[in-house]
Amino acid sequence: MNLPSRYGSGLDTSSFKSNKVSHDGMVYLKAGEFGMGASDKEGREDEYPLHKVKISSFWIDVTEVTNASFKKFVKETGYITTAERKPDWEEMKKQLPAGTPKPADSVFVAASLVFYQPKSITSLNDASQWWRWVKGADWKHPQGTRSNINGKDNYPVVHVSWDDAMAYCKWAGKRLPTEAEWEYAARGGLNNALYPWGNEDIEKGKPKSNTWQGSFPLKNTDWDGFNGLAAVKQFKPNGFGLYDMAGNVWEWCNDWYRPDYYASLSGVSNNPQGPGDSYDPMEPTIPKKVVRGGSFMCNASYCKGYRVTSRMKTSTDTGLEHTGFRCVSSN
């Protein structure tokens, strides 16, 4: 997707005290078996083949982690997110071809990726046309230093890297879902449905999730009532009582990303944990984790990430304006 990359260094969380897990705001999903992956013809190659998976019982957050919850975490731990820290050249070098010259010092600023609505584009294959690194953009300032989250405690926290999400999980006594757990939860008990609500097209009937309507990324008609991020619980939950399993923000999973992972499985997979390492042929030197669920930017002409089987990948140290997470717990 030619998404501009950031390379930072993780913050030591060894001193964090894990709280006793609270199941407030979570639902309990009983163990089950389901068909994971695409069964229709709309999936990308990495969504095939459809395969059987068994999942043990687990708890999952009803909504994405909100600004209010993340604020409490930061207050108790003093945690500083990836977006709030300057990139580390020593870490950058590890993910770049040998001999790559050091960029100018002006590059090493605290920043994050913010959506920019362009007036025109050359193609949908170059995401750098609508993403920009914005100095000072972070979870407290989603569009940069002049923005804030005042009055948005019930919005999903964004601009969190995978490292940030993992730190939060450790503090909360929880963890990130596996990709299999995430898809099992997103399906809401429906068998082979295309979306968390069933098979009705996303723009038929009543609005069902916060996505992009119109021509991405040039015009959004706001048919669903939102332009950009929305507060949690603005649409009906799925059959498991979970909100925003499609649209609003992409959600981090625990699994490394490999496009051929599904093809490597055979028989019935019991609580699959994903591949042992990461490989993205588009950017083979950058380790990436799976993100799921789509965002407010997803449109049928572009990614259709709101499909329950849609998979995307992002480098672990990258935060974006449309990426958040929810937690799970095994006990």
Coordinates of C-alpha atoms in Angstrom, one line a residue:
M1 CA 0.0 0.0 0.0
N2 CA 3.1 2.3 0.1
L3 CA 2.2 3.4 3.6
P4 CA 4.9 5.7 5.0
S5 CA 6.8 3.9 7.7
R6 CA 8.0 4.8 11.1
Y7 CA 10.7 3.0 13.1
G8 CA 10.8 3.7 16.8
S9 CA 12.0 1.9 19.9
G10 CA 9.7 0.2 22.5
L11 CA 9.3 1.5 26.0
D12 CA 10.4 -0.8 28.8
T13 CA 7.3 -2.0 30.5
S14 CA 9.0 -4.5 32.9
S15 CA 8.2 -2.3 35.9
F16 CA 4.5 -2.2 35.1
K17 CA 2.3 -3.9 37.7
S18 CA -0.4 -6.0 36.1
N19 CA -3.8 -5.3 37.6
K20 CA -6.2 -8.0 38.4
V21 CA -8.3 -8.5 35.3
S22 CA -11.8 -6.9 35.5
H23 CA -14.6 -8.3 33.3
D24 CA -16.5 -5.1 33.5
G25 CA -17.3 -4.1 29.9
M26 CA -16.5 -7.6 28.6
V27 CA -18.6 -10.5 27.4
Y28 CA -17.8 -14.2 27.7
L29 CA -17.7 -16.2 24.5
K30 CA -18.1 -19.9 24.9
A31 CA -15.8 -22.3 23.1
G32 CA -16.7 -23.2 19.5
E33 CA -15.7 -24.2 16.0
F34 CA -16.0 -22.1 12.9
G35 CA -14.9 -21.8 9.3
M36 CA -12.1 -19.1 9.3
G37 CA -11.3 -17.2 6.1
A38 CA -13.2 -16.2 3.0
S39 CA -15.9 -18.4 1.4
D40 CA -16.9 -15.9 -1.3
K41 CA -15.0 -14.4 -4.2
E42 CA -14.3 -11.0 -2.8
G43 CA -11.4 -11.9 -0.5
R44 CA -7.8 -11.1 -1.2
E45 CA -5.3 -14.0 -1.6
D46 CA -4.3 -14.0 2.1
E47 CA -7.9 -14.7 3.1
Y48 CA -7.9 -18.2 1.6
P49 CA -8.3 -21.1 2.0
L50 CA -11.4 -21.4 4.3
H51 CA -10.3 -23.7 7.2
K52 CA -11.7 -25.1 10.4
V53 CA -10.7 -23.6 13.7
K54 CA -11.5 -24.5 17.3
I55 CA -11.5 -21.7 19.9
S56 CA -11.5 -22.1 23.6
S57 CA -13.8 -19.9 25.8
F58 CA -12.5 -16.3 26.4
W59 CA -13.6 -12.9 27.5
I60 CA -13.6 -9.9 25.1
D61 CA -14.1 -6.2 25.4
V62 CA -17.5 -5.1 24.2
T63 CA -16.0 -2.0 22.6
E64 CA -12.6 -0.8 21.5
V65 CA -10.4 0.7 24.3
T66 CA -11.6 4.3 24.7
N67 CA -9.7 7.5 25.4
A68 CA -11.0 7.4 29.0
S69 CA -9.6 4.0 29.7
F70 CA -6.3 4.8 28.0
K71 CA -6.1 8.0 29.9
K72 CA -6.4 6.1 33.2
F73 CA -3.6 3.7 32.1
V74 CA -1.3 6.6 31.2
K75 CA -2.0 8.4 34.5
E76 CA -1.1 5.3 36.5
T77 CA 2.0 4.2 34.6
G78 CA 3.4 7.4 33.1
Y79 CA 3.5 5.5 29.8
I80 CA 4.7 7.5 26.7
T81 CA 3.3 6.2 23.4
T82 CA 5.4 5.5 20.3
A83 CA 3.9 8.6 18.5
E84 CA 5.1 10.8 21.4
R85 CA 8.7 9.7 21.1
K86 CA 11.3 10.6 18.5
P87 CA 12.3 7.7 16.2
D88 CA 15.5 6.0 17.1
W89 CA 18.1 5.7 14.3
E90 CA 19.7 2.6 15.8
E91 CA 16.3 0.9 15.6
M92 CA 15.6 2.2 12.1
K93 CA 18.9 0.7 10.8
K94 CA 17.8 -2.8 11.8
Q95 CA 14.9 -2.6 9.4
L96 CA 16.7 -1.0 6.5
P97 CA 19.1 -2.3 3.8
A98 CA 22.7 -2.2 4.9
G99 CA 24.5 1.0 4.1
T100 CA 21.3 3.1 4.1
P101 CA 22.4 6.7 4.9
K102 CA 21.1 8.4 8.0
P103 CA 18.2 10.8 7.2
A104 CA 18.4 14.5 8.1
D105 CA 17.9 15.3 11.8
S106 CA 14.6 17.0 10.8
V107 CA 13.1 13.6 10.2
F108 CA 13.6 12.5 13.8
V109 CA 10.5 14.2 15.4
A110 CA 7.6 12.8 17.4
A111 CA 4.9 12.3 14.8
S112 CA 2.1 10.0 13.7
L113 CA 0.1 9.3 10.5
V114 CA -2.9 11.5 9.9
F115 CA -5.5 11.1 7.1
Y116 CA -5.4 13.9 4.6
Q117 CA -8.3 14.2 2.1
P118 CA -6.6 15.0 -1.3
K119 CA -8.2 16.9 -4.1
S120 CA -7.1 14.3 -6.7
I121 CA -5.1 11.1 -6.8
T122 CA -3.2 9.1 -9.4
S123 CA -4.3 5.6 -8.2
L124 CA -5.6 3.8 -5.2
N125 CA -2.3 1.9 -4.9
D126 CA -0.4 4.7 -3.3
A127 CA -1.6 5.3 0.2
S128 CA 1.0 8.1 0.8
Q129 CA -1.4 10.3 -1.2
W130 CA -3.8 10.5 1.7
W131 CA -1.5 9.8 4.7
R132 CA 0.8 12.4 6.1
W133 CA 3.3 12.3 9.0
V134 CA 2.1 15.1 11.3
K135 CA 4.4 16.4 14.0
G136 CA 2.7 16.3 17.4
A137 CA -0.1 14.0 16.3
D138 CA -0.7 11.4 19.0
W139 CA -3.6 9.8 21.0
K140 CA -4.2 13.1 22.8
H141 CA -4.0 15.2 19.6
P142 CA -5.4 13.0 16.8
Q143 CA -4.9 15.6 14.0
G144 CA -1.9 17.3 15.4
T145 CA -1.0 19.9 18.1
R146 CA -4.1 22.1 17.4
S147 CA -6.5 19.2 18.0
N148 CA -7.5 17.5 21.2
I149 CA -9.8 14.8 22.7
N150 CA -11.8 17.1 25.0
G151 CA -15.3 15.7 25.4
K152 CA -14.3 12.5 23.6
D153 CA -13.8 10.1 26.4
N154 CA -16.1 7.5 24.8
Y155 CA -14.2 7.6 21.4
P156 CA -11.8 4.8 20.6
V157 CA -8.2 5.7 21.4
V158 CA -6.1 6.0 18.2
H159 CA -2.5 6.6 17.2
V160 CA -1.5 3.6 19.3
S161 CA 1.2 1.2 18.0
W162 CA 1.1 -2.5 18.6
D163 CA 3.7 -1.9 21.3
D164 CA 1.4 0.6 23.0
A165 CA -1.5 -1.8 22.9
M166 CA 0.6 -4.5 24.4
A167 CA 1.7 -2.2 27.2
Y168 CA -1.9 -1.3 28.0
C169 CA -2.9 -5.0 28.0
K170 CA -0.1 -5.8 30.5
W171 CA -1.3 -3.1 32.8
A172 CA -5.0 -4.3 32.5
G173 CA -4.1 -7.9 33.1
K174 CA -5.4 -8.8 29.6
R175 CA -4.0 -9.5 26.2
L176 CA -4.6 -8.8 22.5
P177 CA -6.8 -11.3 20.7
T178 CA -5.4 -13.8 18.3
E179 CA -6.6 -13.3 14.8
A180 CA -8.7 -16.4 15.1
E181 CA -10.3 -15.2 18.3
W182 CA -11.0 -11.9 16.7
E183 CA -12.7 -13.4 13.6
Y184 CA -14.7 -15.8 15.8
A185 CA -15.9 -12.8 17.9
A186 CA -16.6 -10.6 14.8
R187 CA -18.9 -13.3 13.2
G188 CA -21.2 -13.1 16.2
G189 CA -22.3 -16.7 15.9
L190 CA -23.3 -16.4 12.2
N191 CA -22.0 -19.1 9.8
N192 CA -20.2 -17.9 6.7
A193 CA -21.7 -14.4 6.8
L194 CA -19.9 -11.7 5.0
Y195 CA -20.2 -9.1 7.8
P196 CA -20.8 -9.0 11.6
W197 CA -24.5 -8.3 10.9
G198 CA -25.1 -10.8 8.2
N199 CA -25.0 -10.6 4.4
E200 CA -26.8 -7.3 3.7
D201 CA -24.6 -4.9 1.7
I202 CA -23.2 -2.2 3.9
E203 CA -25.0 0.6 2.1
K204 CA -28.4 -1.0 1.9
G205 CA -31.0 -0.6 4.6
K206 CA -30.0 1.4 7.7
P207 CA -26.3 2.4 8.4
K208 CA -24.6 -0.5 10.2
S209 CA -21.1 0.7 10.8
N210 CA -18.9 3.8 10.5
T211 CA -17.2 3.5 7.0
W212 CA -16.6 5.7 4.0
Q213 CA -19.5 6.3 1.5
G214 CA -18.8 8.0 -1.8
S215 CA -15.6 8.1 -3.7
F216 CA -12.6 7.2 -1.5
P217 CA -10.5 9.2 -0.7
L218 CA -11.9 12.3 -2.5
K219 CA -15.5 12.6 -1.3
N220 CA -17.4 11.2 1.7
T221 CA -21.2 11.6 1.6
D222 CA -21.5 10.9 5.4
W223 CA -24.6 8.7 4.8
D224 CA -23.8 6.8 8.0
G225 CA -23.9 10.1 10.0
F226 CA -20.1 10.4 10.5
N227 CA -17.2 12.0 8.9
G228 CA -14.1 10.5 10.5
L229 CA -14.0 8.8 13.9
A230 CA -17.2 8.1 15.8
A231 CA -17.8 7.4 19.5
V232 CA -18.2 3.7 20.4
K233 CA -21.7 2.1 20.4
Q234 CA -23.2 4.2 17.6
F235 CA -24.5 1.2 15.7
K236 CA -26.2 -2.1 16.7
P237 CA -23.9 -4.8 18.2
N238 CA -23.4 -8.2 16.6
G239 CA -24.9 -11.4 17.8
F240 CA -22.4 -11.6 20.7
G241 CA -23.2 -8.1 21.9
L242 CA -19.9 -6.6 20.5
Y243 CA -19.8 -3.1 19.0
D244 CA -17.8 -1.8 16.0
M245 CA -16.4 -5.1 14.9
A246 CA -16.7 -3.5 11.4
G247 CA -15.5 0.0 10.7
N248 CA -14.6 2.9 12.9
V249 CA -11.0 1.8 13.7
W250 CA -8.8 -1.1 12.7
E251 CA -7.9 -3.3 15.7
W252 CA -4.6 -4.8 16.5
C253 CA -4.3 -8.6 16.9
N254 CA -1.5 -10.6 18.5
D255 CA -0.5 -12.5 15.4
W256 CA 2.4 -11.8 13.1
Y257 CA 1.4 -11.3 9.5
R258 CA 2.2 -13.7 6.6
P259 CA 0.1 -13.8 3.4
D260 CA 0.6 -17.6 3.1
Y261 CA -0.3 -18.5 6.7
Y262 CA -3.7 -20.0 6.0
A263 CA -2.3 -22.1 3.2
S264 CA 0.2 -23.6 5.7
L265 CA -2.6 -25.0 7.9
S266 CA -4.2 -28.5 7.6
G267 CA -7.0 -30.2 9.3
V268 CA -8.7 -28.5 12.3
S269 CA -6.6 -25.8 14.0
N270 CA -6.9 -25.7 17.7
N271 CA -6.5 -22.1 19.0
P272 CA -4.1 -21.1 16.3
Q273 CA -1.6 -18.4 17.4
G274 CA -0.5 -17.3 13.9
P275 CA 2.9 -17.8 12.2
G276 CA 6.2 -17.8 14.1
D277 CA 7.5 -14.7 12.2
S278 CA 6.4 -11.9 9.9
Y279 CA 6.8 -11.6 6.2
D280 CA 5.2 -9.0 3.9
P281 CA 6.5 -9.4 0.3
M282 CA 5.7 -5.7 -0.2
E283 CA 8.1 -4.7 2.6
P284 CA 10.1 -7.8 3.6
T285 CA 12.4 -6.1 6.1
I286 CA 9.6 -4.6 8.2
P287 CA 8.0 -6.9 10.9
K288 CA 4.2 -6.5 10.9
K289 CA 1.2 -7.6 12.9
V290 CA -2.3 -8.3 11.8
V291 CA -5.0 -5.6 12.1
R292 CA -8.7 -6.5 11.6
G293 CA -12.2 -4.9 11.2
G294 CA -11.7 -2.0 8.9
S295 CA -12.1 1.7 9.8
F296 CA -14.0 4.9 9.0
M297 CA -11.9 5.1 5.8
C298 CA -13.0 1.7 4.3
N299 CA -15.0 1.7 1.1
A300 CA -16.0 -0.9 -1.4
S301 CA -13.9 0.7 -4.1
Y302 CA -10.8 0.5 -1.9
C303 CA -10.2 -2.1 0.9
K304 CA -13.6 -3.3 2.0
G305 CA -11.9 -4.0 5.3
Y306 CA -15.3 -4.3 7.2
R307 CA -15.7 -7.8 5.8
V308 CA -15.2 -10.3 8.7
T309 CA -12.4 -12.1 6.8
S310 CA -10.5 -9.0 5.6
R311 CA -6.9 -9.0 6.8
M312 CA -4.5 -6.0 6.9
K313 CA -1.0 -5.6 8.3
T314 CA 0.9 -2.8 10.0
S315 CA 4.4 -2.4 11.4
T316 CA 4.5 -2.8 15.2
D317 CA 5.8 0.7 15.8
T318 CA 3.3 2.6 13.7
G319 CA 0.3 4.5 15.0
L320 CA -2.4 5.8 12.7
E321 CA -5.5 8.0 13.0
H322 CA -7.7 5.0 12.2
T323 CA -6.1 2.2 14.3
G324 CA -7.0 1.2 17.9
F325 CA -7.6 -2.1 19.7
R326 CA -9.7 -4.1 22.1
C327 CA -8.6 -6.7 24.7
V328 CA -9.4 -10.2 25.6
S329 CA -8.8 -12.5 28.6
S330 CA -8.7 -16.2 29.0
N331 CA -9.8 -16.1 32.6

